[in-house]
PDB file of N, CA, C and O in Angstrom:
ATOM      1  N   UNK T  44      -9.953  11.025  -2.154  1.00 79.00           N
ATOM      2  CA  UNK T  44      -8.724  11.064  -1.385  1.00 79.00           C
ATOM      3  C   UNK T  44      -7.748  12.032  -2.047  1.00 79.00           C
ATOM      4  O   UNK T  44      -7.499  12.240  -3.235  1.00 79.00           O
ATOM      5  N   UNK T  45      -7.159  12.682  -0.664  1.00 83.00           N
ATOM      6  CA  UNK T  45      -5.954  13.053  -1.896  1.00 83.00           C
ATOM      7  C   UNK T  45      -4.805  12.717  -2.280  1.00 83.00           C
ATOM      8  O   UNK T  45      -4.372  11.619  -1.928  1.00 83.00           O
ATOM      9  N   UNK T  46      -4.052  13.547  -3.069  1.00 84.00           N
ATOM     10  CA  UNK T  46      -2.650  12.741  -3.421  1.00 84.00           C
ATOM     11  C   UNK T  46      -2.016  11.852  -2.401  1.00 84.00           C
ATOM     12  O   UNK T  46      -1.712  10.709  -2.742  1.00 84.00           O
ATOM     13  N   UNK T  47      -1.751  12.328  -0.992  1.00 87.00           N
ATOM     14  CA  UNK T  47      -0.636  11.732   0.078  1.00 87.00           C
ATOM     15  C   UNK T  47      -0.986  10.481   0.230  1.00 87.00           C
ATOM     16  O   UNK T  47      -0.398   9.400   0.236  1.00 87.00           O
ATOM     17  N   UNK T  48      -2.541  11.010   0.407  1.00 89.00           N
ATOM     18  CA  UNK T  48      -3.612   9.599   1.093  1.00 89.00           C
ATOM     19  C   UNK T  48      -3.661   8.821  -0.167  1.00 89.00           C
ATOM     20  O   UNK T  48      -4.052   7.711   0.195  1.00 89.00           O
ATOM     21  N   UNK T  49      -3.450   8.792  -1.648  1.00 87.00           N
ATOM     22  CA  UNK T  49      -3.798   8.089  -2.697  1.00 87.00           C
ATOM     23  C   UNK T  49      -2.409   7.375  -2.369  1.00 87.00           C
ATOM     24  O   UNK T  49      -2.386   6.224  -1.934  1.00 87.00           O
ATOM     25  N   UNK T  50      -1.203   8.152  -2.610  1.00 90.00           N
ATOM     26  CA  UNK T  50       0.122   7.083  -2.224  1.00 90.00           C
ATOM     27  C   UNK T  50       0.361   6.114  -1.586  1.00 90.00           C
ATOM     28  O   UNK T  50       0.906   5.098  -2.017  1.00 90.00           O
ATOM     29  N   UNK T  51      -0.114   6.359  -0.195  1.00 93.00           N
ATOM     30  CA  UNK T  51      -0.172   5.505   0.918  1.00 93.00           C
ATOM     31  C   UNK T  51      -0.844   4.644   0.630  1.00 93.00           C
ATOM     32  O   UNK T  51      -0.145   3.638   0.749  1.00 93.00           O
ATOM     33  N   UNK T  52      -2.197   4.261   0.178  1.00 91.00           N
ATOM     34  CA  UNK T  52      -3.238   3.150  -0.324  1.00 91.00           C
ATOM     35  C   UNK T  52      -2.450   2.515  -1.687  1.00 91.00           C
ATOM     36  O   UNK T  52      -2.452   1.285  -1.718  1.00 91.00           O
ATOM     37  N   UNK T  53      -1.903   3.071  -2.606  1.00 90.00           N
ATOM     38  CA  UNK T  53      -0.761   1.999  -3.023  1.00 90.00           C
ATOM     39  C   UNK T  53       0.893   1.730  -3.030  1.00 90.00           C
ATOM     40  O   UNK T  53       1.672   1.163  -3.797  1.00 90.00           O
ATOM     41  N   UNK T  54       0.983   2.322  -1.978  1.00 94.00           N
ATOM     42  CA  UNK T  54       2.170   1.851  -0.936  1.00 94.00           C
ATOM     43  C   UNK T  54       1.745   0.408  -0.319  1.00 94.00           C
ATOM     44  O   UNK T  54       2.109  -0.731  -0.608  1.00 94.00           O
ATOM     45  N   UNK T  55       0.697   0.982   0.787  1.00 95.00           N
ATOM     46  CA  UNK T  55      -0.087  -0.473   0.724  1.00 95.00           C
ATOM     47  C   UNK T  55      -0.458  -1.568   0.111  1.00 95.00           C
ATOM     48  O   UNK T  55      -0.380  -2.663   0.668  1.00 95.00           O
ATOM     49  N   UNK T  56      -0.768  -1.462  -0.727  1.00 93.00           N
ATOM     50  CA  UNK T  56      -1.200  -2.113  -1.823  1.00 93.00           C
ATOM     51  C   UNK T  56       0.307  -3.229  -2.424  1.00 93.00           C
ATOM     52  O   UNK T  56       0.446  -4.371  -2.862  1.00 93.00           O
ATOM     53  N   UNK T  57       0.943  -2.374  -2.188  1.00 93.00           N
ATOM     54  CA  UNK T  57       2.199  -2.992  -3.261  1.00 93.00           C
ATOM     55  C   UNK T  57       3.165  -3.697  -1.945  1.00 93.00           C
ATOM     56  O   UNK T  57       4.216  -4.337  -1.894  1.00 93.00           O
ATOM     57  N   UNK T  58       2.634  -3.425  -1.415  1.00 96.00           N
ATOM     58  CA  UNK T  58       4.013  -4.231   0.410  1.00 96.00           C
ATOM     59  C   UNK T  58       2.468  -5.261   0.806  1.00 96.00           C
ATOM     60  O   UNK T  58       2.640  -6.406   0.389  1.00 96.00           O
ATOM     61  N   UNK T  59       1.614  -5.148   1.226  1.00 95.00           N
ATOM     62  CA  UNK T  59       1.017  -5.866   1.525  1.00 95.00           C
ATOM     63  C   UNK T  59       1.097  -7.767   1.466  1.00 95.00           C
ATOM     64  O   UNK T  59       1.099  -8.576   2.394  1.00 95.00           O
ATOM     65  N   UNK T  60       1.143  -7.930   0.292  1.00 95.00           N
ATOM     66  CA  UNK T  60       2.108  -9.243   0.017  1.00 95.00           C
ATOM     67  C   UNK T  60       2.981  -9.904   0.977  1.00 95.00           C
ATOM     68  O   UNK T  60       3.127 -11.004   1.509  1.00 95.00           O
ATOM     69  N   UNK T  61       3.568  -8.578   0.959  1.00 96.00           N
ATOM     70  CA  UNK T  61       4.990  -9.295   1.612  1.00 96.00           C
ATOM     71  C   UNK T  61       5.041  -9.143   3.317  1.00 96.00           C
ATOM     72  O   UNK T  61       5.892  -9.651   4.048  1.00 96.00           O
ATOM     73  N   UNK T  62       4.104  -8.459   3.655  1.00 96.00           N
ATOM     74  CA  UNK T  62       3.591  -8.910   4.839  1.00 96.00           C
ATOM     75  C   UNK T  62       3.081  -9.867   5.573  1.00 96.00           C
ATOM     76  O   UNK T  62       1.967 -10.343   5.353  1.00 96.00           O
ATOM     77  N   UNK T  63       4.150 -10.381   6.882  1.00 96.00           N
ATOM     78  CA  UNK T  63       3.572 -11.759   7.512  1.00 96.00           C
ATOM     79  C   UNK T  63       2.375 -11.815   7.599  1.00 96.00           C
ATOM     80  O   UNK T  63       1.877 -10.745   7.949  1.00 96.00           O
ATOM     81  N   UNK T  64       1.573 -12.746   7.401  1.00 95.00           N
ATOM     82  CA  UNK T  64       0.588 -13.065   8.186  1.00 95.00           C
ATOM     83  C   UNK T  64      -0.129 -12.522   9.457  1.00 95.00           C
ATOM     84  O   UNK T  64      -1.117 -11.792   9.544  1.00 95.00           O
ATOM     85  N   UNK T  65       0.490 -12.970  10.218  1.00 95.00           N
ATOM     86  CA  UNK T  65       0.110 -12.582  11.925  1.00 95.00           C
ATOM     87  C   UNK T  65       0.010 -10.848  11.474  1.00 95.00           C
ATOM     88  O   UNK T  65      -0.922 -10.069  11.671  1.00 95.00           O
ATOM     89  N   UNK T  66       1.310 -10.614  10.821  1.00 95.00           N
ATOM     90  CA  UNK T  66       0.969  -8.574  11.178  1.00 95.00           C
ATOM     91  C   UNK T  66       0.235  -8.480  10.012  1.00 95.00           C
ATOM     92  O   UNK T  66      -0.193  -7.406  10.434  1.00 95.00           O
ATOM     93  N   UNK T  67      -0.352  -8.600   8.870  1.00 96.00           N
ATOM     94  CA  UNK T  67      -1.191  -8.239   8.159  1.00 96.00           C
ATOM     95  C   UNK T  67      -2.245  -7.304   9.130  1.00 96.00           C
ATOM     96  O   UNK T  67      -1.947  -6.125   9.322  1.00 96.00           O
ATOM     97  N   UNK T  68      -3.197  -7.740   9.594  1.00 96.00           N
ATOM     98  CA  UNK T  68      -4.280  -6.662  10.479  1.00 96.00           C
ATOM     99  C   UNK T  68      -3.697  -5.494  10.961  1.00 96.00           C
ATOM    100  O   UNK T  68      -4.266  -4.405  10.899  1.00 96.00           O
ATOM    101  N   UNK T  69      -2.562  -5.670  11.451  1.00 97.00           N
ATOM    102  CA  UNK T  69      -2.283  -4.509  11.972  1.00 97.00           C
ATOM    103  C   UNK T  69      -1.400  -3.553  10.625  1.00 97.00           C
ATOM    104  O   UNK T  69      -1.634  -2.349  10.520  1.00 97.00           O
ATOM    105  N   UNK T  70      -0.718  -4.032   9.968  1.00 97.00           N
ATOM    106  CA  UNK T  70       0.160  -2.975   9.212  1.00 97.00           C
ATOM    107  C   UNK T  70      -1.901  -2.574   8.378  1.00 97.00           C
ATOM    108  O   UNK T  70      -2.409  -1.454   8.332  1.00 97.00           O
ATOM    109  N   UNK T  71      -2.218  -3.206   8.142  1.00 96.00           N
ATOM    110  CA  UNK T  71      -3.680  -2.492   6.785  1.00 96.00           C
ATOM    111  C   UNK T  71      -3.996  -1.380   8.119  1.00 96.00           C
ATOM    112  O   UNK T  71      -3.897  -0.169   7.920  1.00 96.00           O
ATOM    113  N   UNK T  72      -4.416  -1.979   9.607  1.00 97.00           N
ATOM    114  CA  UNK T  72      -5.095  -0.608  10.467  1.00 97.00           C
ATOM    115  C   UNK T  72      -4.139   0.569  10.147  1.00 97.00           C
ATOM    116  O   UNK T  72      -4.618   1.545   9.571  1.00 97.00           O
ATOM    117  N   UNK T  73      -3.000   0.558  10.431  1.00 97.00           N
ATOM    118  CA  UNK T  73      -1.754   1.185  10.558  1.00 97.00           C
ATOM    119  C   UNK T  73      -1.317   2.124   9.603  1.00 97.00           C
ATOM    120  O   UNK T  73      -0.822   3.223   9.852  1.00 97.00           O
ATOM    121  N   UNK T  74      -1.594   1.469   8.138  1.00 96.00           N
ATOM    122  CA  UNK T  74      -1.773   2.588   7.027  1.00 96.00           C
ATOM    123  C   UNK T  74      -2.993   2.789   6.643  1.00 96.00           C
ATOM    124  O   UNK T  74      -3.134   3.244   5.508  1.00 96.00           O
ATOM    125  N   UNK T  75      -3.873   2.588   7.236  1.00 96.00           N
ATOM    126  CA  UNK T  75      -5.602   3.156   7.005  1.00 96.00           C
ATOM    127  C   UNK T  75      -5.385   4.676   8.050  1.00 96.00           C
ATOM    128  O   UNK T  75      -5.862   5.714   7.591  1.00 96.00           O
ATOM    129  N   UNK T  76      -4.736   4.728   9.292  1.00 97.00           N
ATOM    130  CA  UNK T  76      -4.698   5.363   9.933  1.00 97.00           C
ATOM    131  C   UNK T  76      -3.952   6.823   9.235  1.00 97.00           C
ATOM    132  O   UNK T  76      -4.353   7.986   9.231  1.00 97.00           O
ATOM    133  N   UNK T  77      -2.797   6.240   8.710  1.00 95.00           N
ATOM    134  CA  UNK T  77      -2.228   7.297   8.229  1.00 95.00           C
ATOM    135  C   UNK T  77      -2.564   7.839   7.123  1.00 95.00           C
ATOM    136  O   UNK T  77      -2.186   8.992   6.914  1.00 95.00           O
ATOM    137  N   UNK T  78      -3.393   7.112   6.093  1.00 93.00           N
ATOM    138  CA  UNK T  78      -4.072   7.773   5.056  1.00 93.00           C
ATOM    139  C   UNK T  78      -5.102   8.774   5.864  1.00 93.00           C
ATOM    140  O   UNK T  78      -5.080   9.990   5.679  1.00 93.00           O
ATOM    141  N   UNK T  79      -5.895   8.206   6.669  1.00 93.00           N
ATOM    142  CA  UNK T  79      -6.842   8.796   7.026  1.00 93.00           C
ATOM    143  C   UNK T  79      -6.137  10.831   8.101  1.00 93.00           C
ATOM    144  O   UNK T  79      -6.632  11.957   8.120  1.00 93.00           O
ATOM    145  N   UNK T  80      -5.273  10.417   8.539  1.00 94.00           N
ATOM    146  CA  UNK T  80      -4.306  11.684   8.899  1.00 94.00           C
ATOM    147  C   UNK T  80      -4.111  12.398   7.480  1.00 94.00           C
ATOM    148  O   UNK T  80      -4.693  13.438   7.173  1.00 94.00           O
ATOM    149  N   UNK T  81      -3.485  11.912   6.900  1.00 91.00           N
ATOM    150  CA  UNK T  81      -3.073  12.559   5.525  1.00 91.00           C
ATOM    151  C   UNK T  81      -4.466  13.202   4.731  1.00 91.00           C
ATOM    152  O   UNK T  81      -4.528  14.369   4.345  1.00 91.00           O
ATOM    153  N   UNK T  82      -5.216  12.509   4.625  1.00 87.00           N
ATOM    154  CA  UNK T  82      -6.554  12.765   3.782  1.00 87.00           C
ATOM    155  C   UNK T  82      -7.211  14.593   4.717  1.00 87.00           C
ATOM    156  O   UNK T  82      -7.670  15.591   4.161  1.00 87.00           O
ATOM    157  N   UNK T  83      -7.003  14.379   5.999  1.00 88.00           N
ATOM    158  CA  UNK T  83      -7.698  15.341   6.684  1.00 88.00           C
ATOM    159  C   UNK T  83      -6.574  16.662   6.501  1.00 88.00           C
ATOM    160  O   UNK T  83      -6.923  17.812   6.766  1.00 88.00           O
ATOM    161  N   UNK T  84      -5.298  16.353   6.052  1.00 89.00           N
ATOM    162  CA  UNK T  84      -4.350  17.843   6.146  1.00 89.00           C
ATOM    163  C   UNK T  84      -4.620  18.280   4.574  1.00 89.00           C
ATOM    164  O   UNK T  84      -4.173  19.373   4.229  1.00 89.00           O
ATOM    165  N   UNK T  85      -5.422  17.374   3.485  1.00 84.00           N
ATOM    166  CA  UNK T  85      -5.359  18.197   2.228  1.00 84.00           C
ATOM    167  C   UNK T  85      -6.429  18.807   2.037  1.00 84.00           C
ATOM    168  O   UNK T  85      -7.445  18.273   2.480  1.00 84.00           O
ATOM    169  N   UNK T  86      -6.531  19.899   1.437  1.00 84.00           N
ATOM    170  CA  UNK T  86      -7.761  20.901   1.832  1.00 84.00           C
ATOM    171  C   UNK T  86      -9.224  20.487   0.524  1.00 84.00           C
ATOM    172  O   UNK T  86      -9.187  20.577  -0.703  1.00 84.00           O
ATOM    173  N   UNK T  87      -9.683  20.307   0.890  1.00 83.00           N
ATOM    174  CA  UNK T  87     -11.093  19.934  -0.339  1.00 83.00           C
ATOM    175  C   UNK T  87     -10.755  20.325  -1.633  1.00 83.00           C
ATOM    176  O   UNK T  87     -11.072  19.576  -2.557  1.00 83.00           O
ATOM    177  N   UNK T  88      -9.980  21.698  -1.933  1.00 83.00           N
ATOM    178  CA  UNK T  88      -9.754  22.208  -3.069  1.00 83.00           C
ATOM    179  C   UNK T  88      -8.573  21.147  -3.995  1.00 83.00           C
ATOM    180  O   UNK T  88      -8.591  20.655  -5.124  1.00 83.00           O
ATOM    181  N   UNK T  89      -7.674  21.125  -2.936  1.00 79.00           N
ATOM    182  CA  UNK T  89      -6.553  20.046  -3.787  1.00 79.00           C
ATOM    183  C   UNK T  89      -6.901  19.017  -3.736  1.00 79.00           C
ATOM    184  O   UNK T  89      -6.122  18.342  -4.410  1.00 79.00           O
ATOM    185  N   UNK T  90      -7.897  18.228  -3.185  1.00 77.00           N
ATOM    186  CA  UNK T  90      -9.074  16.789  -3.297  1.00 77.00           C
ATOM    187  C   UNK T  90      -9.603  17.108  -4.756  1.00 77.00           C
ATOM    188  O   UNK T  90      -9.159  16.543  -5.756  1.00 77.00           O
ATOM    189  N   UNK T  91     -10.650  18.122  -4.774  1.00 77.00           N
ATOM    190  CA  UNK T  91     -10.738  18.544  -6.265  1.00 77.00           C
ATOM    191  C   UNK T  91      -9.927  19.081  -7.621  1.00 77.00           C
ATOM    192  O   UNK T  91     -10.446  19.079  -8.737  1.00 77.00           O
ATOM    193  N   UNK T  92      -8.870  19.440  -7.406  1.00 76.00           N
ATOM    194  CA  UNK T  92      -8.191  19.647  -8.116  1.00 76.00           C
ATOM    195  C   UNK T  92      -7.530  18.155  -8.685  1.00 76.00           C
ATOM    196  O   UNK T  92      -7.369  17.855  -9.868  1.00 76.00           O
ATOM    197  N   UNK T  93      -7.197  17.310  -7.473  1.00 72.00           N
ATOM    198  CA  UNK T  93      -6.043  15.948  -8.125  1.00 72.00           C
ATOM    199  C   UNK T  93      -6.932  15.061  -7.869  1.00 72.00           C
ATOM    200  O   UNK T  93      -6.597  14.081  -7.203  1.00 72.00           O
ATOM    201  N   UNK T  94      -7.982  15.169  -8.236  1.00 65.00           N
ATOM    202  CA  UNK T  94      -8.515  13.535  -7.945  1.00 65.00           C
ATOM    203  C   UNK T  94      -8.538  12.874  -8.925  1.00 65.00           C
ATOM    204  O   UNK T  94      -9.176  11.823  -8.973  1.00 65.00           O
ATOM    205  N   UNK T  95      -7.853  13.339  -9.915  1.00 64.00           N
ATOM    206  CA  UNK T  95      -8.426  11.647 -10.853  1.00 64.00           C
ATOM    207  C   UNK T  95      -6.733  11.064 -10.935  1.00 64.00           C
ATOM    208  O   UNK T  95      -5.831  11.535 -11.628  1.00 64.00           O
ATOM    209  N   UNK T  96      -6.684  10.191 -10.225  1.00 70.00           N
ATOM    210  CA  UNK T  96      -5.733   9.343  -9.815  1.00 70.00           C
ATOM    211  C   UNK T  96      -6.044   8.016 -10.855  1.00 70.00           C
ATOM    212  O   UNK T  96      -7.246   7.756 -10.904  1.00 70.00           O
ATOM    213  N   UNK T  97      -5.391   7.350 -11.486  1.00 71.00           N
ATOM    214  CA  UNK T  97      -5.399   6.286 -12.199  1.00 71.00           C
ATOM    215  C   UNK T  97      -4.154   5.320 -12.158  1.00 71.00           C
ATOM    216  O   UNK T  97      -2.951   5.516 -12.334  1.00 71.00           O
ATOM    217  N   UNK T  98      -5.027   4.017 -11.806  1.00 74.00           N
ATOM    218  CA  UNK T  98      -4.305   2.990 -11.946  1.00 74.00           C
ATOM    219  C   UNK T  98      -4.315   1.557 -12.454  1.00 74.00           C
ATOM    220  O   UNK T  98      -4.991   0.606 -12.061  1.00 74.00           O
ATOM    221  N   UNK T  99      -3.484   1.620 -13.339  1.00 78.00           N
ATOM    222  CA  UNK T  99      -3.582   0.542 -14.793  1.00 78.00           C
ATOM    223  C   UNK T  99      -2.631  -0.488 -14.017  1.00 78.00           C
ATOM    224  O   UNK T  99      -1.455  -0.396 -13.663  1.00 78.00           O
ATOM    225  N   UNK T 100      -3.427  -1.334 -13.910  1.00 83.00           N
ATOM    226  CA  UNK T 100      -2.712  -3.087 -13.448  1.00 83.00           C
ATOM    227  C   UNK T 100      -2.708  -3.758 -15.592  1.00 83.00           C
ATOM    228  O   UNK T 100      -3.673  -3.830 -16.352  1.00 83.00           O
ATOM    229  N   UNK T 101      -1.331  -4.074 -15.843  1.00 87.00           N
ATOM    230  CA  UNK T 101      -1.091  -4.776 -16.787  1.00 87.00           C
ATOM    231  C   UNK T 101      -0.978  -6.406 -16.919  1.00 87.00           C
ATOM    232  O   UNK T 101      -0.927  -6.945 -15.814  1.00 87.00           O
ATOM    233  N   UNK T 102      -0.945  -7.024 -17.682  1.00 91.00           N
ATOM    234  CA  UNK T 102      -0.320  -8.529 -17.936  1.00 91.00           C
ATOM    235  C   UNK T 102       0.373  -8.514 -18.986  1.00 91.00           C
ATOM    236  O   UNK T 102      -0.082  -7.964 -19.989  1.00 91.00           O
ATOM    237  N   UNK T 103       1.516  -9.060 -18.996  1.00 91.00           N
ATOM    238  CA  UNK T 103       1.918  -8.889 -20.833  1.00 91.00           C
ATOM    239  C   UNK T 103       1.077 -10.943 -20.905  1.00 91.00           C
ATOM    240  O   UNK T 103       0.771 -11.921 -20.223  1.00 91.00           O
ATOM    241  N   UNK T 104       1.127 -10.345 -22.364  1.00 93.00           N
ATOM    242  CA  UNK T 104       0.094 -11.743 -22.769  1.00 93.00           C
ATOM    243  C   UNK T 104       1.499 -13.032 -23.054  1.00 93.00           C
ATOM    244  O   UNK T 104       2.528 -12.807 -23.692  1.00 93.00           O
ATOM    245  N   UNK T 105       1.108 -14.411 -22.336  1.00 87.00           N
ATOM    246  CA  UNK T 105       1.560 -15.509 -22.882  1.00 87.00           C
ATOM    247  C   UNK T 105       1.829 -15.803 -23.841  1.00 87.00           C
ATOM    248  O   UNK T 105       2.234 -16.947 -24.045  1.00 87.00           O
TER     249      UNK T 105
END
């Protein structure tokens, strides 16, 4: 994926939660859609260039 489309999947990611119930299905179609728009305007080269996207989920310890 690229950058736009990597944002959007944790945009998602991070609102999802807080999404009702009932609209859950539709907001995940809704930003699958727009990643998937976004993913098709970045050109293969900047896919290869930025793909290593990393993401560190922490806990601080008890």
């Amino acid at each position: 994926m690229g950058p736009a489309a990597t944002a959007i999947q944790l945009w998602q990611d991070a609102t999802l939660p807080r999404v009702p119930k009932y609209c859950k299905r539709y907001f995940t179609w809704f930003t699958q859609r727009m990643m998937e728009r976004a993913d098709k305007k970045c050109s293969q080269d900047a896919r290869n260039r930025d793909a290593c996207v990393y993401v560190v989920v922490a806990q601080k310890p008890v």
